[in-house]
Amino acid sequence: MTAALALERVTCTFISRENRDQRYTAVRDATLVVAPGEFVSVVGPTGCGKTTLLNVAAGLLAPSAGSVRVHGELLEGINARAGYLFQSEALMPWRSAFDNIVAGLEFRGVPADVASAKGNDWLKRVGLAGFGNRFPHQLSGGMRKRVSLAQTLILDPKILLMDEPFSALDVQTRQLMENELLELWSADRKSVVFITHDLEEAISLSDRVVVLSAGPETHPIGEYAIDLPRPRDVSEIRLSPRFIEIHAEIWHAMKDEVLKGYAQQQQ
Amino acid sequence: MLRVWQALVLVAVIALWHIGTSPTLLPPLYFDNADKAAFFFGEPLTVLSRIWNWFAGGEIYRHLWVTLVETLLAFVMGTVSGLLIGIWLALAPTASAISDPYIKALNAMPRLILAPIFFVWFGLGIASKVAIGVSLVFFIVFFNVYQGVREVSPVVLANARMLGATHRQLLRYVYLPSAMSWVFASLHNSVGLAFVGAVVGEYLGSSEGVGYLIHQAEGVFDINSVFAGIVVLTGFALVLDWCVTLAEKRLMIWQPRQGETERI
């Protein structure tokens, strides 16, 4: 079976604008393969280039070397089969929640009545019925994330790229959102690449966890299959003995990289 | 209560003005002639009656209308051209780099000095006043839009692209609304400057408009009419400003406002 998403030996080197000799290689020779319907989490120390990797997968950033294949086809430009959930605020502040959710349909030229029916359906599915005409600044952080989620999922992307989407939320809201995400995902198994720095979050959500080395020149240094049973409840599964075992194993591998990354940030 | 205090300030100022300039109430303290104070500073009651006569006699409406038309034309033309060129230059780095020093120079130039040129080009009618107003409004809007487009959140932009927006759609659904919020931030300023352009243009050379009225009165040392013209212009400017506030409230509801809690 062809992979839903395959990053093959991707290298990303940034050149400083002021001084063209100054280079920074964020990612080197990174290979990441995601099977159809697979939920993969990518963890790594802060500042290691996780977002760079995701931007390459989204087609927002062209890699310096290497290639990206989407369902076997070489990616050029924006990855139209992927939805991207950003870490920071990505909603258009001048559009209401509803108008934000249907924005993608509007861009694609979907007739207004179809779009509005779908929009209302998604508003309900993310638990925001009755909040459609609120503007982003009138919603709480958790509600804004739900709008973002609906905005992305309404286009039914085959691949979902998520960049620490819940990192700005408080712990309780976060676990609620994680459970909701698992529920939405299990309905029609999309391929997911979930970036996070939170190992617990990664394990409780995914089928597989990929650990990245500290930057610069980040690359995957380990892969761990998560054999916890589904459906899962993220707050309960964290207490199971198998979870703790897996956590200990991955953390053991990650610890050195985290310390390295931390040391670099201190400089 | 606040309104009462505000009204009291106005009454006090007018009363002081009246007492200071009335030839009979005070002995001449500074001027050797009792009528001189009135000559230089006018008399509030005469000013009021002058205004009353203007409105009651209908003489003022033609002038107000001309000033209004000039202001609105200058405002609309300046805003639209500033918006279009601002967006274009913000999205075209090469053109922006080439024109940068010239735009800075044009902006630094005291543009009212272009009035004589505009008079030669456009004559003494409405067109030259509109041109002065446009030259003032354009730069305000232009710089705001330029800034607004460049400061569109890169995440919002990336998100719109991921949602499938084409270049044109980005322009229409992301850059334009973002720039509009900056235009609205400068709206009070630009309406004010359009008004300045119109009135100063009229003052410098015209045959109608409130600025012309003031110029005529000044020519015959009719200081009361000059003051009356100033009061009418101020009232007019306040009305324009109020209209802008209304439009702003209507169109900018998506912008966060500082929350206020009610004290119970």
Short mmCIF file of C-alpha atoms in Angstrom, two decimals:
data_model
loop_
_atom_site.label_atom_id
_atom_site.label_comp_id
_atom_site.label_asym_id
_atom_site.label_seq_id
_atom_site.Cartn_x
_atom_site.Cartn_y
_atom_site.Cartn_z
CA MET A 1 0.00 0.00 0.00
CA THR A 2 1.35 3.47 -0.83
CA ALA A 3 1.95 5.73 2.10
CA ALA A 4 -0.46 8.61 2.61
CA LEU A 5 2.43 10.92 3.26
CA ALA A 6 6.12 10.27 2.81
CA LEU A 7 8.92 12.71 3.55
CA GLU A 8 12.03 11.28 1.92
CA ARG A 9 15.45 12.44 3.12
CA VAL A 10 14.23 15.99 3.62
CA THR A 11 16.80 18.67 4.41
CA CYS A 12 15.91 22.28 5.17
CA THR A 13 18.62 24.90 5.23
CA PHE A 14 17.72 28.51 5.94
CA ILE A 15 19.90 31.34 4.71
CA SER A 16 20.10 34.49 6.75
CA ARG A 17 18.74 37.48 4.83
CA GLU A 18 21.36 39.91 6.09
CA ASN A 19 24.33 37.66 5.60
CA ARG A 20 24.05 35.09 2.88
CA ASP A 21 26.91 33.04 4.25
CA GLN A 22 25.08 32.42 7.47
CA ARG A 23 23.21 29.16 7.19
CA TYR A 24 21.08 27.22 9.57
CA THR A 25 20.14 23.65 8.82
CA ALA A 26 17.00 22.98 10.82
CA VAL A 27 16.29 19.53 9.44
CA ARG A 28 18.72 17.08 7.84
CA ASP A 29 17.94 13.81 6.09
CA ALA A 30 14.62 13.36 7.81
CA THR A 31 12.47 10.51 6.58
CA LEU A 32 8.94 10.12 7.85
CA VAL A 33 6.30 7.80 6.44
CA VAL A 34 2.65 7.86 7.44
CA ALA A 35 0.31 5.06 6.37
CA PRO A 36 -3.32 5.76 5.39
CA GLY A 37 -5.43 6.04 8.52
CA GLU A 38 -2.43 6.10 10.81
CA PHE A 39 -2.09 8.53 13.72
CA VAL A 40 1.58 9.45 14.09
CA SER A 41 2.91 11.79 16.74
CA VAL A 42 6.24 13.52 16.39
CA VAL A 43 7.91 14.53 19.63
CA GLY A 44 11.17 16.31 20.19
CA PRO A 45 12.83 18.93 22.34
CA THR A 46 11.74 22.57 21.93
CA GLY A 47 13.17 24.41 18.96
CA CYS A 48 14.19 21.25 17.14
CA GLY A 49 12.45 21.95 13.84
CA LYS A 50 9.22 20.02 14.30
CA THR A 51 7.21 22.84 12.75
CA THR A 52 9.66 23.05 9.83
CA LEU A 53 9.03 19.40 9.11
CA LEU A 54 5.27 19.94 9.20
CA ASN A 55 5.48 23.00 6.95
CA VAL A 56 7.36 20.89 4.43
CA ALA A 57 4.62 18.26 4.57
CA ALA A 58 2.01 20.99 4.07
CA GLY A 59 3.83 22.41 1.07
CA LEU A 60 4.18 25.80 2.77
CA LEU A 61 7.95 25.36 2.71
CA ALA A 62 9.97 23.80 -0.09
CA PRO A 63 12.71 21.52 1.22
CA SER A 64 16.34 22.29 0.24
CA ALA A 65 16.83 18.64 -0.61
CA GLY A 66 14.68 15.52 -0.56
CA SER A 67 11.10 15.10 -1.62
CA VAL A 68 7.57 14.79 -0.34
CA ARG A 69 5.13 12.28 -1.72
CA VAL A 70 1.40 12.42 -1.10
CA HIS A 71 -0.33 9.15 -1.89
CA GLY A 72 2.59 8.37 -4.15
CA GLU A 73 2.54 11.69 -6.06
CA LEU A 74 5.39 14.15 -5.79
CA LEU A 75 4.24 17.27 -3.93
CA GLU A 76 4.62 20.65 -5.61
CA GLY A 77 3.21 23.76 -4.00
CA ILE A 78 0.49 23.57 -1.39
CA ASN A 79 -0.57 20.12 -0.28
CA ALA A 80 -4.23 20.26 -1.28
CA ARG A 81 -5.01 16.91 0.30
CA ALA A 82 -3.86 18.04 3.74
CA GLY A 83 -5.53 20.08 6.44
CA TYR A 84 -3.32 22.04 8.81
CA LEU A 85 -4.14 22.93 12.39
CA PHE A 86 -1.78 25.67 13.53
CA GLN A 87 -0.29 26.18 16.93
CA SER A 88 -1.18 29.87 17.17
CA GLU A 89 -4.31 31.78 16.23
CA ALA A 90 -5.06 31.17 12.57
CA LEU A 91 -8.70 32.25 12.32
CA MET A 92 -9.53 35.33 10.32
CA PRO A 93 -10.48 37.82 13.05
CA TRP A 94 -12.84 39.73 10.75
CA ARG A 95 -14.98 36.67 10.08
CA SER A 96 -17.51 35.17 12.46
CA ALA A 97 -17.04 31.60 13.67
CA PHE A 98 -19.46 30.35 11.02
CA ASP A 99 -17.83 32.34 8.21
CA ASN A 100 -14.45 31.02 9.30
CA ILE A 101 -15.69 27.43 9.20
CA VAL A 102 -17.07 27.74 5.67
CA ALA A 103 -14.10 29.79 4.37
CA GLY A 104 -12.44 26.80 2.72
CA LEU A 105 -15.67 25.82 0.95
CA GLU A 106 -16.06 29.41 -0.22
CA PHE A 107 -12.50 29.41 -1.60
CA ARG A 108 -13.31 26.22 -3.48
CA GLY A 109 -16.43 27.72 -5.02
CA VAL A 110 -18.93 25.44 -3.25
CA PRO A 111 -22.49 26.85 -3.68
CA ALA A 112 -23.55 28.98 -0.72
CA ASP A 113 -26.51 26.83 0.36
CA VAL A 114 -24.43 23.63 0.41
CA ALA A 115 -21.66 25.41 2.29
CA SER A 116 -24.04 26.85 4.84
CA ALA A 117 -25.68 23.46 5.50
CA LYS A 118 -22.28 21.86 5.99
CA GLY A 119 -21.12 24.78 8.13
CA ASN A 120 -24.07 24.46 10.47
CA ASP A 121 -23.53 20.72 10.70
CA TRP A 122 -19.88 21.21 11.69
CA LEU A 123 -20.76 23.98 14.11
CA LYS A 124 -22.91 21.41 15.90
CA ARG A 125 -20.31 18.67 15.68
CA VAL A 126 -17.71 20.74 17.47
CA GLY A 127 -20.27 21.81 20.07
CA LEU A 128 -20.59 25.43 19.02
CA ALA A 129 -24.22 25.53 17.85
CA GLY A 130 -25.51 29.00 18.69
CA PHE A 131 -22.02 30.55 18.59
CA GLY A 132 -21.86 30.84 14.80
CA ASN A 133 -22.16 34.60 14.66
CA ARG A 134 -19.56 35.30 17.35
CA PHE A 135 -16.25 36.73 16.26
CA PRO A 136 -13.03 34.96 17.27
CA HIS A 137 -12.21 37.50 19.97
CA GLN A 138 -15.58 36.81 21.57
CA LEU A 139 -14.78 33.10 21.95
CA SER A 140 -12.59 31.37 24.52
CA GLY A 141 -9.30 29.73 23.53
CA GLY A 142 -10.89 26.27 23.53
CA MET A 143 -13.80 27.44 21.39
CA ARG A 144 -11.43 29.03 18.90
CA LYS A 145 -9.56 25.72 18.60
CA ARG A 146 -12.86 23.97 17.90
CA VAL A 147 -13.61 26.50 15.17
CA SER A 148 -10.15 25.85 13.70
CA LEU A 149 -10.77 22.11 13.86
CA ALA A 150 -14.14 22.45 12.10
CA GLN A 151 -12.62 24.85 9.56
CA THR A 152 -10.05 22.21 8.64
CA LEU A 153 -12.21 19.09 8.85
CA ILE A 154 -15.12 20.52 6.83
CA LEU A 155 -12.91 20.14 3.73
CA ASP A 156 -12.52 16.46 4.54
CA PRO A 157 -8.73 16.34 4.06
CA LYS A 158 -7.17 12.90 3.72
CA ILE A 159 -4.20 14.01 5.79
CA LEU A 160 -4.35 16.07 8.96
CA LEU A 161 -1.27 18.00 10.04
CA MET A 162 -1.40 19.29 13.59
CA ASP A 163 1.22 21.55 15.12
CA GLU A 164 0.90 21.46 18.91
CA PRO A 165 -2.73 22.47 18.42
CA PHE A 166 -3.69 22.21 22.08
CA SER A 167 -0.54 23.54 23.71
CA ALA A 168 -2.12 26.89 24.57
CA LEU A 169 -5.09 25.31 26.36
CA ASP A 170 -5.44 24.51 30.03
CA VAL A 171 -5.09 20.87 31.06
CA GLN A 172 -8.81 20.12 31.45
CA THR A 173 -9.87 21.73 28.16
CA ARG A 174 -6.98 20.02 26.51
CA GLN A 175 -8.03 16.53 27.56
CA LEU A 176 -11.57 17.25 26.41
CA MET A 177 -10.26 18.39 23.04
CA GLU A 178 -7.99 15.36 22.76
CA ASN A 179 -10.91 13.03 23.34
CA GLU A 180 -13.01 14.94 20.82
CA LEU A 181 -10.19 14.72 18.31
CA LEU A 182 -9.93 10.94 18.79
CA GLU A 183 -13.68 10.63 18.34
CA LEU A 184 -13.70 12.70 15.14
CA TRP A 185 -10.68 10.83 13.87
CA SER A 186 -12.08 7.36 14.53
CA ALA A 187 -15.19 8.25 12.53
CA ASP A 188 -13.24 8.30 9.26
CA ARG A 189 -9.61 7.45 9.95
CA LYS A 190 -7.55 10.16 8.36
CA SER A 191 -3.78 10.02 8.36
CA VAL A 192 -2.59 12.32 11.11
CA VAL A 193 0.78 13.87 11.82
CA PHE A 194 0.56 15.32 15.30
CA ILE A 195 3.43 17.48 16.50
CA THR A 196 3.82 17.93 20.21
CA HIS A 197 6.42 18.36 22.90
CA ASP A 198 4.22 16.54 25.36
CA LEU A 199 5.11 12.87 25.41
CA GLU A 200 1.99 11.87 27.36
CA GLU A 201 -0.23 13.54 24.80
CA ALA A 202 1.68 11.80 22.01
CA ILE A 203 1.36 8.34 23.51
CA SER A 204 -2.28 8.64 24.50
CA LEU A 205 -3.36 9.74 21.02
CA SER A 206 -1.19 7.88 18.54
CA ASP A 207 -0.54 4.59 16.82
CA ARG A 208 3.12 5.46 16.53
CA VAL A 209 5.46 7.98 18.15
CA VAL A 210 8.49 9.34 16.31
CA VAL A 211 11.23 10.94 18.40
CA LEU A 212 13.34 13.70 16.86
CA SER A 213 16.88 14.63 17.82
CA ALA A 214 17.70 18.06 19.21
CA GLY A 215 18.31 20.78 16.59
CA PRO A 216 20.07 21.87 14.47
CA GLU A 217 20.07 19.15 11.83
CA THR A 218 17.10 17.41 13.33
CA HIS A 219 16.25 13.90 12.21
CA PRO A 220 14.17 11.06 13.64
CA ILE A 221 16.12 8.95 16.13
CA GLY A 222 13.52 6.46 17.16
CA GLU A 223 10.06 5.09 16.40
CA TYR A 224 7.76 3.43 18.86
CA ALA A 225 4.54 1.59 18.04
CA ILE A 226 1.87 2.27 20.65
CA ASP A 227 -0.11 -0.92 21.20
CA LEU A 228 -2.66 0.52 23.61
CA PRO A 229 -6.24 -0.59 22.81
CA ARG A 230 -8.71 1.79 21.15
CA PRO A 231 -11.08 3.48 21.74
CA ARG A 232 -9.11 5.36 24.34
CA ASP A 233 -9.97 7.91 26.94
CA VAL A 234 -6.94 10.14 27.22
CA SER A 235 -7.33 10.89 30.91
CA GLU A 236 -7.84 7.23 31.88
CA ILE A 237 -5.28 5.66 29.62
CA ARG A 238 -2.51 7.64 31.29
CA LEU A 239 -3.01 5.53 34.39
CA SER A 240 -2.68 2.14 32.71
CA PRO A 241 0.50 0.14 33.43
CA ARG A 242 1.27 -0.36 29.72
CA PHE A 243 1.13 3.41 29.18
CA ILE A 244 3.65 3.98 31.95
CA GLU A 245 5.91 1.28 30.50
CA ILE A 246 5.87 2.88 27.03
CA HIS A 247 6.35 6.32 28.51
CA ALA A 248 9.42 5.17 30.43
CA GLU A 249 10.88 3.55 27.33
CA ILE A 250 10.47 6.58 25.07
CA TRP A 251 11.48 9.04 27.74
CA HIS A 252 14.67 7.10 28.27
CA ALA A 253 15.52 7.62 24.59
CA MET A 254 14.41 11.23 24.55
CA LYS A 255 16.05 12.46 27.70
CA ASP A 256 19.52 13.02 26.26
CA GLU A 257 18.09 14.99 23.34
CA VAL A 258 15.95 17.14 25.58
CA LEU A 259 18.98 17.96 27.72
CA LYS A 260 20.97 18.77 24.58
CA GLY A 261 18.21 21.02 23.31
CA TYR A 262 17.94 22.71 26.68
CA ALA A 263 21.70 23.29 26.82
CA GLN A 264 21.57 24.94 23.37
CA GLN A 265 18.82 27.27 24.44
CA GLN A 266 20.92 28.38 27.39
CA GLN A 267 23.75 29.54 25.18
CA MET B 1 -23.23 65.30 35.68
CA LEU B 2 -20.28 65.31 33.31
CA ARG B 3 -22.43 66.95 30.64
CA VAL B 4 -23.38 69.70 33.09
CA TRP B 5 -19.73 70.46 33.83
CA GLN B 6 -18.90 70.43 30.15
CA ALA B 7 -21.75 72.88 29.48
CA LEU B 8 -20.58 75.07 32.35
CA VAL B 9 -17.10 75.34 30.80
CA LEU B 10 -18.66 76.53 27.54
CA VAL B 11 -20.87 79.06 29.33
CA ALA B 12 -17.90 80.34 31.36
CA VAL B 13 -15.74 80.82 28.26
CA ILE B 14 -18.49 82.66 26.41
CA ALA B 15 -19.25 84.80 29.46
CA LEU B 16 -15.56 85.74 29.82
CA TRP B 17 -15.39 86.53 26.15
CA HIS B 18 -18.51 88.68 26.40
CA ILE B 19 -17.33 90.61 29.46
CA GLY B 20 -13.84 91.10 28.05
CA THR B 21 -14.96 92.46 24.71
CA SER B 22 -18.07 94.44 25.62
CA PRO B 23 -17.17 98.14 25.54
CA THR B 24 -19.45 99.05 28.43
CA LEU B 25 -18.90 96.33 31.04
CA LEU B 26 -15.22 96.85 31.79
CA PRO B 27 -13.09 99.98 31.72
CA PRO B 28 -10.49 99.73 28.91
CA LEU B 29 -7.60 97.97 30.70
CA TYR B 30 -5.21 97.22 27.88
CA PHE B 31 -6.59 99.04 24.85
CA ASP B 32 -6.81 102.84 24.85
CA ASN B 33 -10.19 102.67 23.11
CA ALA B 34 -13.12 100.75 24.58
CA ASP B 35 -14.14 99.41 21.16
CA LYS B 36 -10.74 97.96 20.29
CA ALA B 37 -11.20 94.71 22.20
CA ALA B 38 -14.34 94.03 20.19
CA PHE B 39 -12.49 94.88 16.99
CA PHE B 40 -9.78 92.29 17.60
CA PHE B 41 -11.72 89.55 19.37
CA GLY B 42 -15.28 89.99 18.16
CA GLU B 43 -18.33 89.81 20.35
CA PRO B 44 -19.99 86.48 21.12
CA LEU B 45 -23.52 87.84 20.77
CA THR B 46 -22.77 89.40 17.39
CA VAL B 47 -21.09 86.17 16.31
CA LEU B 48 -24.20 84.20 17.31
CA SER B 49 -26.53 86.56 15.51
CA ARG B 50 -24.29 86.39 12.45
CA ILE B 51 -24.58 82.60 12.46
CA TRP B 52 -28.32 82.85 12.99
CA ASN B 53 -28.68 85.21 10.04
CA TRP B 54 -26.63 82.91 7.83
CA PHE B 55 -28.83 79.93 8.54
CA ALA B 56 -32.12 81.83 8.71
CA GLY B 57 -31.37 83.76 5.53
CA GLY B 58 -30.22 80.55 3.80
CA GLU B 59 -27.03 82.19 2.62
CA ILE B 60 -24.76 79.61 4.29
CA TYR B 61 -26.19 76.42 2.80
CA ARG B 62 -24.67 76.91 -0.64
CA HIS B 63 -21.23 77.40 0.94
CA LEU B 64 -21.59 74.45 3.30
CA TRP B 65 -22.70 72.27 0.41
CA VAL B 66 -19.64 73.19 -1.64
CA THR B 67 -17.30 72.53 1.27
CA LEU B 68 -19.04 69.20 1.96
CA VAL B 69 -18.76 68.08 -1.66
CA GLU B 70 -15.08 69.00 -1.77
CA THR B 71 -14.39 67.19 1.50
CA LEU B 72 -16.22 64.03 0.51
CA LEU B 73 -14.67 63.89 -2.96
CA ALA B 74 -11.18 64.40 -1.55
CA PHE B 75 -11.84 61.80 1.13
CA VAL B 76 -13.18 59.13 -1.23
CA MET B 77 -10.57 59.68 -3.94
CA GLY B 78 -7.68 59.87 -1.46
CA THR B 79 -8.82 56.77 0.39
CA VAL B 80 -9.41 54.64 -2.69
CA SER B 81 -6.13 55.61 -4.36
CA GLY B 82 -4.24 55.15 -1.08
CA LEU B 83 -5.83 51.75 -0.61
CA LEU B 84 -5.07 50.51 -4.12
CA ILE B 85 -1.51 51.80 -4.31
CA GLY B 86 -0.83 50.75 -0.72
CA ILE B 87 -1.88 47.17 -1.38
CA TRP B 88 -0.01 47.08 -4.68
CA LEU B 89 3.28 48.36 -3.26
CA ALA B 90 3.02 46.17 -0.17
CA LEU B 91 2.74 43.10 -2.38
CA ALA B 92 5.33 44.16 -4.98
CA PRO B 93 8.68 44.34 -3.18
CA THR B 94 10.64 45.56 -6.21
CA ALA B 95 8.30 48.43 -7.03
CA SER B 96 8.20 49.28 -3.35
CA ALA B 97 12.00 49.35 -3.07
CA ILE B 98 12.33 51.60 -6.13
CA SER B 99 9.66 54.06 -5.08
CA ASP B 100 10.56 54.13 -1.40
CA PRO B 101 12.73 57.32 -1.35
CA TYR B 102 10.23 59.23 -3.51
CA ILE B 103 7.32 58.31 -1.35
CA LYS B 104 9.24 59.38 1.72
CA ALA B 105 10.13 62.69 0.04
CA LEU B 106 6.53 63.33 -1.06
CA ASN B 107 5.31 62.58 2.42
CA ALA B 108 7.88 64.84 4.07
CA MET B 109 6.98 67.71 1.75
CA PRO B 110 4.49 70.24 3.20
CA ARG B 111 1.87 69.45 0.62
CA LEU B 112 -0.28 72.54 1.11
CA ILE B 113 2.46 74.25 -0.87
CA LEU B 114 1.16 72.38 -3.91
CA ALA B 115 -1.94 74.60 -3.82
CA PRO B 116 -0.61 77.17 -6.35
CA ILE B 117 0.19 74.37 -8.79
CA PHE B 118 -3.25 72.84 -8.34
CA PHE B 119 -4.84 76.26 -8.94
CA VAL B 120 -2.96 76.56 -12.21
CA TRP B 121 -3.83 73.03 -13.26
CA PHE B 122 -7.43 72.77 -12.09
CA GLY B 123 -8.59 76.37 -11.86
CA LEU B 124 -10.32 78.07 -8.94
CA GLY B 125 -13.33 75.76 -8.85
CA ILE B 126 -13.97 72.60 -6.83
CA ALA B 127 -11.31 70.48 -8.57
CA SER B 128 -8.29 72.29 -7.11
CA LYS B 129 -9.64 71.96 -3.54
CA VAL B 130 -10.30 68.29 -4.09
CA ALA B 131 -6.73 67.89 -5.35
CA ILE B 132 -5.31 69.51 -2.22
CA GLY B 133 -7.48 67.28 -0.04
CA VAL B 134 -6.47 64.16 -1.97
CA SER B 135 -2.79 65.02 -1.62
CA LEU B 136 -3.28 65.18 2.16
CA VAL B 137 -5.51 62.12 2.57
CA PHE B 138 -3.66 59.83 0.19
CA PHE B 139 -0.50 59.51 2.25
CA ILE B 140 -2.27 58.82 5.52
CA VAL B 141 -4.28 56.00 3.99
CA PHE B 142 -1.37 54.78 1.90
CA PHE B 143 0.99 54.34 4.84
CA ASN B 144 -1.66 52.68 6.96
CA VAL B 145 -2.60 50.22 4.23
CA TYR B 146 1.02 49.50 3.42
CA GLN B 147 1.65 48.72 7.06
CA GLY B 148 -1.60 46.77 7.35
CA VAL B 149 -0.83 44.49 4.43
CA ARG B 150 2.73 43.85 5.57
CA GLU B 151 1.58 43.01 9.06
CA VAL B 152 -1.03 40.45 8.09
CA SER B 153 -0.44 37.57 10.46
CA PRO B 154 1.68 35.00 8.55
CA VAL B 155 -0.25 32.24 10.30
CA VAL B 156 -3.62 33.57 9.11
CA LEU B 157 -2.13 33.81 5.63
CA ALA B 158 -0.72 30.27 5.72
CA ASN B 159 -4.04 29.01 7.05
CA ALA B 160 -5.98 30.65 4.20
CA ARG B 161 -3.56 29.11 1.71
CA MET B 162 -3.98 25.68 3.27
CA LEU B 163 -7.76 26.14 3.02
CA GLY B 164 -7.30 26.53 -0.71
CA ALA B 165 -7.32 30.29 -1.28
CA THR B 166 -5.91 31.40 -4.63
CA HIS B 167 -3.84 34.58 -5.00
CA ARG B 168 -6.91 36.63 -5.86
CA GLN B 169 -8.83 35.18 -2.96
CA LEU B 170 -5.98 35.95 -0.57
CA LEU B 171 -6.12 39.54 -1.78
CA ARG B 172 -9.85 39.80 -1.38
CA TYR B 173 -10.43 37.77 1.77
CA VAL B 174 -7.22 38.30 3.75
CA TYR B 175 -5.18 41.31 2.64
CA LEU B 176 -8.10 43.65 1.97
CA PRO B 177 -9.99 43.11 5.25
CA SER B 178 -6.74 43.33 7.16
CA ALA B 179 -5.82 46.58 5.40
CA MET B 180 -9.33 47.93 5.93
CA SER B 181 -8.91 47.75 9.68
CA TRP B 182 -5.90 50.05 9.33
CA VAL B 183 -7.82 52.34 7.01
CA PHE B 184 -10.51 52.66 9.62
CA ALA B 185 -7.93 53.40 12.27
CA SER B 186 -6.91 56.40 10.16
CA LEU B 187 -10.41 57.40 9.12
CA HIS B 188 -10.84 60.20 11.66
CA ASN B 189 -7.51 61.61 10.56
CA SER B 190 -8.21 61.38 6.87
CA VAL B 191 -11.68 62.95 7.04
CA GLY B 192 -10.17 65.76 9.09
CA LEU B 193 -7.44 66.32 6.53
CA ALA B 194 -9.85 66.21 3.60
CA PHE B 195 -11.72 68.97 5.38
CA VAL B 196 -8.52 70.96 5.96
CA GLY B 197 -7.66 70.63 2.26
CA ALA B 198 -11.09 71.91 1.23
CA VAL B 199 -11.19 74.87 3.60
CA VAL B 200 -7.58 75.99 3.06
CA GLY B 201 -8.11 75.68 -0.71
CA GLU B 202 -11.19 77.87 -0.48
CA TYR B 203 -9.37 80.33 1.71
CA LEU B 204 -6.55 80.65 -0.79
CA GLY B 205 -8.73 81.26 -3.81
CA SER B 206 -12.35 80.51 -4.63
CA SER B 207 -15.75 82.04 -5.07
CA GLU B 208 -17.77 79.81 -2.76
CA GLY B 209 -17.42 77.64 0.31
CA VAL B 210 -17.08 78.38 4.00
CA GLY B 211 -13.36 79.10 3.60
CA TYR B 212 -14.26 81.75 1.01
CA LEU B 213 -16.76 83.26 3.45
CA ILE B 214 -14.08 83.59 6.09
CA HIS B 215 -11.64 85.05 3.60
CA GLN B 216 -14.20 87.66 2.52
CA ALA B 217 -14.91 88.67 6.12
CA GLU B 218 -11.22 88.94 6.88
CA GLY B 219 -10.79 91.22 3.87
CA VAL B 220 -13.16 93.83 5.40
CA PHE B 221 -11.91 93.29 9.00
CA ASP B 222 -15.27 91.78 9.95
CA ILE B 223 -13.84 89.72 12.80
CA ASN B 224 -17.31 88.65 13.98
CA SER B 225 -17.97 86.90 10.69
CA VAL B 226 -14.56 85.24 10.82
CA PHE B 227 -15.41 83.82 14.23
CA ALA B 228 -18.86 82.83 13.02
CA GLY B 229 -17.25 80.96 10.11
CA ILE B 230 -14.88 79.19 12.50
CA VAL B 231 -17.77 78.10 14.73
CA VAL B 232 -19.74 76.81 11.74
CA LEU B 233 -16.69 74.91 10.46
CA THR B 234 -16.09 73.36 13.89
CA GLY B 235 -19.69 72.21 14.11
CA PHE B 236 -19.45 70.82 10.61
CA ALA B 237 -16.24 68.93 11.46
CA LEU B 238 -17.89 67.47 14.57
CA VAL B 239 -20.79 66.18 12.48
CA LEU B 240 -18.37 64.59 9.99
CA ASP B 241 -16.44 62.98 12.82
CA TRP B 242 -19.63 61.64 14.31
CA CYS B 243 -20.57 60.07 10.97
CA VAL B 244 -17.17 58.37 10.87
CA THR B 245 -17.67 57.02 14.38
CA LEU B 246 -21.03 55.60 13.31
CA ALA B 247 -19.52 53.92 10.23
CA GLU B 248 -16.68 52.57 12.33
CA LYS B 249 -19.05 51.02 14.86
CA ARG B 250 -21.02 49.40 12.06
CA LEU B 251 -18.11 47.94 10.12
CA MET B 252 -15.56 47.09 12.77
CA ILE B 253 -17.65 44.95 15.09
CA TRP B 254 -15.16 42.13 14.74
CA GLN B 255 -12.46 44.08 16.51
CA PRO B 256 -11.96 43.39 20.20
CA ARG B 257 -12.85 46.24 22.48
CA GLN B 258 -11.64 46.73 25.99
CA GLY B 259 -14.15 44.98 28.19
CA GLU B 260 -15.93 46.95 30.86
CA THR B 261 -17.58 45.47 33.89
CA GLU B 262 -20.63 46.90 35.49
CA ARG B 263 -20.44 47.84 39.15
CA ILE B 264 -23.37 46.48 41.08
#
